[in-house]
């Protein structure tokens, strides 16, 4: 998904294996129990207010975390 607005979307329990979000608005989304894999990625996304997101579960660049903190890079460190 590129340049898309998913603000407030409910992805709870969704299989986002191989999903790629680039320059997307994911503010206030529900990401509880989402399934990510090594091919899932986030690039330039805003997760402000999102619930259930763990940056250790997905690779990404230039991410705004749910708490508003900006991080340049994260890589998957543990399996979901």
Short mmCIF file of C-alpha atoms in Angstrom, two decimals:
data_model
loop_
_atom_site.label_atom_id
_atom_site.label_comp_id
_atom_site.label_asym_id
_atom_site.label_seq_id
_atom_site.Cartn_x
_atom_site.Cartn_y
_atom_site.Cartn_z
CA UNK A 1 0.00 0.00 0.00
CA UNK A 2 1.39 3.37 -0.96
CA UNK A 3 0.30 6.88 0.05
CA UNK A 4 -2.87 5.52 1.65
CA UNK A 5 -4.96 6.73 4.58
CA UNK A 6 -5.92 3.98 7.01
CA UNK A 7 -6.56 6.23 10.01
CA UNK A 8 -8.76 4.43 12.53
CA UNK A 9 -8.71 1.12 10.62
CA UNK A 10 -9.06 -2.15 12.52
CA UNK A 11 -6.43 -4.67 11.43
CA UNK A 12 -6.89 -6.81 14.56
CA UNK A 13 -5.76 -10.37 13.82
CA UNK A 14 -5.10 -9.60 10.14
CA UNK A 15 -2.46 -11.54 8.26
CA UNK A 16 -0.15 -8.82 6.99
CA UNK A 17 2.56 -11.22 5.90
CA UNK A 18 4.30 -9.71 2.88
CA UNK A 19 2.42 -6.41 3.39
CA UNK A 20 4.32 -3.25 2.57
CA UNK A 21 3.10 0.11 3.84
CA UNK A 22 4.91 3.11 2.35
CA UNK A 23 4.07 6.72 3.27
CA UNK A 24 0.78 5.64 4.85
CA UNK A 25 -1.30 7.14 7.62
CA UNK A 26 -1.85 4.40 10.21
CA UNK A 27 -2.83 6.76 13.02
CA UNK A 28 -5.18 5.35 15.65
CA UNK A 29 -5.27 1.92 14.00
CA UNK A 30 -5.74 -1.36 15.85
CA UNK A 31 -2.78 -3.67 15.19
CA UNK A 32 -3.42 -6.16 17.98
CA UNK A 33 -2.50 -9.76 17.11
CA UNK A 34 -1.47 -8.78 13.56
CA UNK A 35 0.63 -11.41 11.80
CA UNK A 36 3.84 -9.99 10.32
CA UNK A 37 6.66 -11.89 8.62
CA UNK A 38 10.18 -11.15 7.43
CA UNK A 39 8.84 -9.63 4.20
CA UNK A 40 6.47 -7.19 5.93
CA UNK A 41 7.72 -3.62 6.02
CA UNK A 42 6.80 -0.09 7.02
CA UNK A 43 8.39 2.91 5.35
CA UNK A 44 7.53 6.48 6.26
CA UNK A 45 4.39 5.59 8.21
CA UNK A 46 2.69 7.44 11.05
CA UNK A 47 1.45 5.10 13.79
CA UNK A 48 0.54 7.83 16.29
CA UNK A 49 -2.12 6.47 18.65
CA UNK A 50 -2.07 2.96 17.15
CA UNK A 51 -2.64 0.12 19.60
CA UNK A 52 -0.96 -3.27 19.60
CA UNK A 53 2.09 -2.27 17.56
CA UNK A 54 5.47 -3.69 18.54
CA UNK A 55 8.43 -2.37 16.49
CA UNK A 56 10.25 -5.64 17.16
CA UNK A 57 7.77 -7.53 14.98
CA UNK A 58 8.37 -5.78 11.66
CA UNK A 59 11.13 -4.04 9.70
CA UNK A 60 10.77 -0.38 8.95
CA UNK A 61 12.27 3.00 8.17
CA UNK A 62 11.26 6.49 9.29
CA UNK A 63 8.41 5.40 11.52
CA UNK A 64 6.44 7.55 13.93
CA UNK A 65 5.63 5.19 16.81
CA UNK A 66 2.27 5.16 18.65
CA UNK A 67 3.72 7.39 21.39
CA UNK A 68 4.83 10.00 18.81
CA UNK A 69 8.52 9.04 18.98
CA UNK A 70 10.23 9.04 15.60
CA UNK A 71 12.66 6.25 14.78
CA UNK A 72 14.87 6.04 11.74
CA UNK A 73 15.16 2.25 11.49
CA UNK A 74 13.83 -0.87 13.16
CA UNK A 75 14.40 -4.49 12.27
CA UNK A 76 12.47 -7.54 13.29
CA UNK A 77 14.13 -8.97 16.38
CA UNK A 78 11.63 -11.57 17.58
CA UNK A 79 8.98 -13.73 15.97
CA UNK A 80 5.33 -12.71 16.48
#
